[in-house]
Tab-separated table of C-alpha atoms in Angstrom:
chain	number	residue	atom	x	y	z
B	1	UNK	CA	-10.545	-16.693	-35.498
B	2	UNK	CA	-13.882	-17.301	-33.782
B	3	UNK	CA	-12.694	-20.702	-32.567
B	4	UNK	CA	-9.686	-18.998	-31.043
B	5	UNK	CA	-12.017	-16.720	-29.078
B	6	UNK	CA	-10.529	-13.560	-30.535
B	7	UNK	CA	-13.892	-11.791	-30.528
B	8	UNK	CA	-14.284	-11.543	-26.742
B	9	UNK	CA	-13.594	-8.179	-25.170
B	10	UNK	CA	-13.876	-7.045	-21.555
B	11	UNK	CA	-16.984	-6.332	-19.533
B	12	UNK	CA	-19.017	-3.423	-20.856
B	13	UNK	CA	-18.308	-1.452	-17.662
B	14	UNK	CA	-14.553	-1.531	-18.417
B	15	UNK	CA	-14.773	-0.502	-22.064
B	16	UNK	CA	-12.841	2.540	-23.227
B	17	UNK	CA	-15.315	4.775	-25.124
B	18	UNK	CA	-12.772	5.080	-27.962
B	19	UNK	CA	-13.085	1.320	-28.558
B	20	UNK	CA	-16.807	1.464	-29.304
B	21	UNK	CA	-16.129	1.680	-33.034
B	22	UNK	CA	-14.616	-1.816	-32.951
B	23	UNK	CA	-17.499	-3.440	-31.044
B	24	UNK	CA	-20.118	-5.474	-32.900
B	25	UNK	CA	-22.464	-6.334	-30.027
B	26	UNK	CA	-22.693	-7.139	-26.314
B	27	UNK	CA	-23.306	-10.678	-25.072
B	28	UNK	CA	-23.934	-11.412	-21.387
B	29	UNK	CA	-22.330	-8.105	-20.468
B	30	UNK	CA	-19.195	-8.832	-22.532
B	31	UNK	CA	-18.207	-6.711	-25.516
B	32	UNK	CA	-17.924	-8.683	-28.777
B	33	UNK	CA	-15.507	-7.380	-31.387
B	34	UNK	CA	-16.423	-6.830	-35.023
B	35	UNK	CA	-14.154	-9.543	-36.458
B	36	UNK	CA	-14.161	-8.357	-40.097
B	37	UNK	CA	-12.791	-5.053	-38.824
B	38	UNK	CA	-10.254	-6.878	-36.644
B	39	UNK	CA	-9.062	-8.875	-39.661
B	40	UNK	CA	-8.706	-5.710	-41.715
B	41	UNK	CA	-6.605	-4.059	-39.018
B	42	UNK	CA	-4.522	-7.202	-38.561
B	43	UNK	CA	-3.760	-7.145	-42.286
B	44	UNK	CA	-2.643	-3.500	-42.025
B	45	UNK	CA	-0.432	-4.326	-39.056
B	46	UNK	CA	1.055	-7.322	-40.874
B	47	UNK	CA	1.815	-5.180	-43.929
B	48	UNK	CA	3.569	-2.632	-41.724
B	49	UNK	CA	5.631	-5.367	-40.064
B	50	UNK	CA	6.577	-6.779	-43.469
B	51	UNK	CA	7.764	-3.330	-44.483
B	52	UNK	CA	9.927	-2.919	-41.379
B	53	UNK	CA	11.491	-6.370	-41.731
B	54	UNK	CA	11.943	-5.914	-45.479
B	55	UNK	CA	14.046	-2.810	-44.838
B	56	UNK	CA	16.190	-4.641	-42.315
B	57	UNK	CA	14.499	-3.038	-39.307
B	58	UNK	CA	14.169	-4.565	-35.856
B	59	UNK	CA	10.932	-5.080	-33.951
B	60	UNK	CA	10.905	-5.450	-30.175
B	61	UNK	CA	8.155	-7.834	-29.055
B	62	UNK	CA	6.622	-7.276	-25.611
B	63	UNK	CA	4.386	-9.834	-23.924
B	64	UNK	CA	4.723	-10.317	-20.171
B	65	UNK	CA	1.207	-11.680	-19.661
B	66	UNK	CA	1.580	-15.401	-18.726
B	67	UNK	CA	-0.651	-16.492	-21.618
B	68	UNK	CA	1.653	-14.712	-24.075
B	69	UNK	CA	5.148	-15.326	-22.694
B	70	UNK	CA	5.999	-18.618	-24.413
B	71	UNK	CA	4.317	-17.563	-27.656
B	72	UNK	CA	6.276	-14.311	-27.762
B	73	UNK	CA	9.554	-16.062	-26.965
B	74	UNK	CA	8.988	-18.687	-29.677
B	75	UNK	CA	8.195	-16.064	-32.317
B	76	UNK	CA	11.104	-13.824	-31.345
B	77	UNK	CA	13.682	-16.605	-31.191
B	78	UNK	CA	12.498	-18.055	-34.502
B	79	UNK	CA	13.425	-14.810	-36.264
B	80	UNK	CA	16.222	-13.656	-33.935
B	81	UNK	CA	14.189	-10.688	-32.707
B	82	UNK	CA	14.500	-8.937	-29.328
B	83	UNK	CA	11.745	-9.543	-26.794
B	84	UNK	CA	10.565	-8.825	-23.259
B	85	UNK	CA	8.538	-11.486	-21.440
B	86	UNK	CA	9.367	-10.514	-17.864
B	87	UNK	CA	8.681	-7.157	-16.239
B	88	UNK	CA	9.222	-4.159	-18.514
B	89	UNK	CA	12.008	-2.103	-16.973
B	90	UNK	CA	11.287	1.602	-17.012
B	91	UNK	CA	13.734	3.426	-19.261
B	92	UNK	CA	14.334	0.474	-21.569
B	93	UNK	CA	13.711	2.867	-24.462
B	94	UNK	CA	13.900	6.377	-23.018
B	95	UNK	CA	17.083	5.641	-21.052
B	96	UNK	CA	18.527	3.243	-23.600
B	97	UNK	CA	22.129	4.386	-23.096
B	98	UNK	CA	22.091	3.302	-19.448
B	99	UNK	CA	20.240	0.074	-20.240
B	100	UNK	CA	22.830	-0.693	-22.933
B	101	UNK	CA	25.646	-0.354	-20.392
B	102	UNK	CA	23.897	-2.805	-18.070
B	103	UNK	CA	23.419	-5.243	-20.946
B	104	UNK	CA	27.104	-4.943	-21.856
B	105	UNK	CA	28.059	-5.667	-18.248
B	106	UNK	CA	25.753	-8.694	-18.321
B	107	UNK	CA	27.323	-9.995	-21.530
B	108	UNK	CA	30.845	-9.514	-20.182
B	109	UNK	CA	29.964	-11.320	-16.959
B	110	UNK	CA	28.544	-14.266	-18.898
B	111	UNK	CA	31.603	-14.365	-21.146
B	112	UNK	CA	33.940	-14.307	-18.142
B	113	UNK	CA	32.078	-17.199	-16.548
B	114	UNK	CA	32.179	-19.227	-19.770
B	115	UNK	CA	35.928	-18.580	-20.041
B	116	UNK	CA	36.537	-19.641	-16.440
B	117	UNK	CA	37.687	-16.174	-15.419
B	118	UNK	CA	35.474	-16.170	-12.318
B	119	UNK	CA	37.382	-19.043	-10.719
B	120	UNK	CA	39.804	-16.579	-9.124
B	121	UNK	CA	37.012	-15.330	-6.853
B	122	UNK	CA	35.866	-16.954	-3.613
B	123	UNK	CA	32.961	-19.390	-3.596
B	124	UNK	CA	30.754	-16.772	-1.955
B	125	UNK	CA	31.676	-14.170	-4.579
B	126	UNK	CA	30.992	-16.646	-7.398
B	127	UNK	CA	27.577	-17.452	-5.947
B	128	UNK	CA	26.760	-13.745	-5.884
B	129	UNK	CA	27.876	-13.408	-9.495
B	130	UNK	CA	25.772	-16.417	-10.484
B	131	UNK	CA	22.742	-14.774	-8.881
B	132	UNK	CA	23.548	-11.572	-10.747
B	133	UNK	CA	23.810	-13.456	-14.057
B	134	UNK	CA	20.498	-15.209	-13.370
B	135	UNK	CA	18.793	-11.896	-12.623
B	136	UNK	CA	20.315	-10.197	-15.662
B	137	UNK	CA	19.344	-13.121	-17.872
B	138	UNK	CA	15.762	-12.902	-16.664
B	139	UNK	CA	15.367	-9.221	-17.455
B	140	UNK	CA	17.900	-8.646	-20.240
B	141	UNK	CA	18.251	-12.029	-21.941
B	142	UNK	CA	15.626	-11.201	-24.551
B	143	UNK	CA	17.126	-7.814	-25.438
B	144	UNK	CA	20.775	-8.853	-25.288
B	145	UNK	CA	21.068	-8.386	-29.064
B	146	UNK	CA	19.385	-4.957	-29.075
B	147	UNK	CA	22.332	-2.704	-29.925
B	148	UNK	CA	20.162	0.277	-30.862
B	149	UNK	CA	16.588	1.446	-30.417
B	150	UNK	CA	14.042	-0.744	-32.220
B	151	UNK	CA	12.256	0.452	-35.335
B	152	UNK	CA	8.894	-0.673	-33.949
B	153	UNK	CA	7.228	-2.384	-30.998
B	154	UNK	CA	4.780	-5.287	-31.073
B	155	UNK	CA	2.881	-5.342	-27.769
B	156	UNK	CA	0.502	-8.085	-26.644
B	157	UNK	CA	-2.082	-6.387	-24.382
B	158	UNK	CA	-1.082	-2.740	-24.157
B	159	UNK	CA	-2.784	-2.245	-20.767
B	160	UNK	CA	-1.253	-5.219	-18.925
B	161	UNK	CA	0.682	-4.077	-15.846
B	162	UNK	CA	3.674	-1.958	-16.955
B	163	UNK	CA	3.060	-2.418	-20.671
B	164	UNK	CA	1.597	1.080	-20.418
B	165	UNK	CA	5.104	2.300	-19.606
B	166	UNK	CA	6.444	0.610	-22.740
B	167	UNK	CA	3.722	2.291	-24.794
B	168	UNK	CA	4.458	5.717	-23.301
B	169	UNK	CA	8.193	5.352	-23.905
B	170	UNK	CA	7.691	4.301	-27.523
B	171	UNK	CA	5.263	7.149	-28.185
B	172	UNK	CA	7.627	9.655	-26.596
B	173	UNK	CA	10.380	8.525	-28.982
B	174	UNK	CA	7.951	8.257	-31.912
B	175	UNK	CA	8.567	4.522	-32.287
B	176	UNK	CA	5.477	3.048	-33.987
B	177	UNK	CA	3.550	0.398	-32.078
B	178	UNK	CA	1.596	-2.612	-33.278
B	179	UNK	CA	-0.643	-3.625	-30.402
B	180	UNK	CA	-3.132	-6.388	-29.694
B	181	UNK	CA	-5.649	-4.351	-27.725
B	182	UNK	CA	-8.774	-5.233	-25.782
B	183	UNK	CA	-11.890	-3.143	-25.273
B	184	UNK	CA	-10.410	-1.374	-22.224
B	185	UNK	CA	-7.439	0.043	-24.161
B	186	UNK	CA	-6.839	3.442	-25.745
B	187	UNK	CA	-6.518	2.794	-29.496
B	188	UNK	CA	-5.232	6.310	-30.132
B	189	UNK	CA	-1.962	5.418	-28.365
B	190	UNK	CA	-1.268	2.655	-30.894
B	191	UNK	CA	-0.351	3.291	-34.530
B	192	UNK	CA	-1.484	-0.172	-35.661
B	193	UNK	CA	-4.102	-1.444	-33.193
B	194	UNK	CA	-5.480	-4.984	-33.500
B	195	UNK	CA	-8.749	-5.097	-31.503
B	196	UNK	CA	-9.090	-8.615	-30.120
B	197	UNK	CA	-9.050	-10.802	-27.032
B	198	UNK	CA	-5.565	-10.168	-25.653
B	199	UNK	CA	-5.745	-12.457	-22.624
B	200	UNK	CA	-6.653	-15.856	-24.133
B	201	UNK	CA	-3.676	-17.917	-25.282
B	202	UNK	CA	-5.601	-19.293	-28.265
B	203	UNK	CA	-6.453	-15.807	-29.545
B	204	UNK	CA	-2.917	-14.517	-29.023
B	205	UNK	CA	-1.518	-17.579	-30.803
B	206	UNK	CA	-3.836	-17.077	-33.777
B	207	UNK	CA	-2.794	-13.450	-34.237
B	208	UNK	CA	0.918	-14.096	-33.716
B	209	UNK	CA	0.721	-16.907	-36.258
B	210	UNK	CA	-0.481	-14.379	-38.844
B	211	UNK	CA	2.377	-12.073	-37.897
B	212	UNK	CA	4.787	-15.017	-38.103
B	213	UNK	CA	3.727	-15.576	-41.712
B	214	UNK	CA	4.148	-11.875	-42.507
B	215	UNK	CA	7.706	-11.891	-41.142
B	216	UNK	CA	8.483	-15.093	-43.041
B	217	UNK	CA	7.235	-13.548	-46.291
B	218	UNK	CA	9.271	-10.389	-45.720
B	219	UNK	CA	12.463	-12.345	-45.074
B	220	UNK	CA	11.941	-14.567	-48.120
B	221	UNK	CA	11.283	-11.532	-50.310
B	222	UNK	CA	14.353	-9.787	-48.944
B	223	UNK	CA	16.469	-12.871	-49.688
B	224	UNK	CA	15.176	-12.969	-53.271
B	225	UNK	CA	15.958	-9.281	-53.780
B	226	UNK	CA	19.509	-9.560	-52.433
B	227	UNK	CA	22.003	-8.970	-55.276
B	228	UNK	CA	24.143	-12.021	-56.061
B	229	UNK	CA	27.623	-12.062	-54.582
B	230	UNK	CA	30.166	-11.225	-57.269
B	231	UNK	CA	32.611	-14.044	-57.868
B	232	UNK	CA	36.306	-13.276	-57.709
B	233	UNK	CA	38.135	-13.709	-61.028
B	234	UNK	CA	40.369	-16.742	-61.207
B	235	UNK	CA	44.019	-16.054	-60.510
């Protein structure tokens, strides 16, 4: 964890006073996290995630910071989980009905293209539709399978750009959040905060690897607990 650089926070001048309880010391003006405490909170977050997955719940992973995008996509696609790695669109949660209609339109448009149903349009119209599909795929591709509100959010860097909007929407709907948070964040807005360096790829990868293992364990346990399929009697 130290090799991954997970202990580095922000400059002291940017620290949220509520984060002081997670700080071990200050080095060259940079807050240094108390790693034993970080590990403890990561374990709690992992246990929560295992519980959600074990009950068949869905977790929406949010990570639009460049250092996190590929890592988030890899984790989400490995377990067929919804994700956002481009800009968070306001209302994704709080206006889910409207977002769902846009996703459905996107899926229908893609299906029509695959079936050759767009050939009846002019070349100019098809180009416009291709641009629309590309735009939809960028913003909705990761949540295409999200047919209902998620049971939890996993957010990498809760203060990055419009991640704050995602956090507010989840809190408004009482959707629990697991968040990798830096020293400038508000831990009270996150049910399962993980205080750590949320901007270094190595640190993000280390934490997501732990979460990967938790999800894997939950899915294996769920598979073991599944009742055997009853065999049909011979005719």
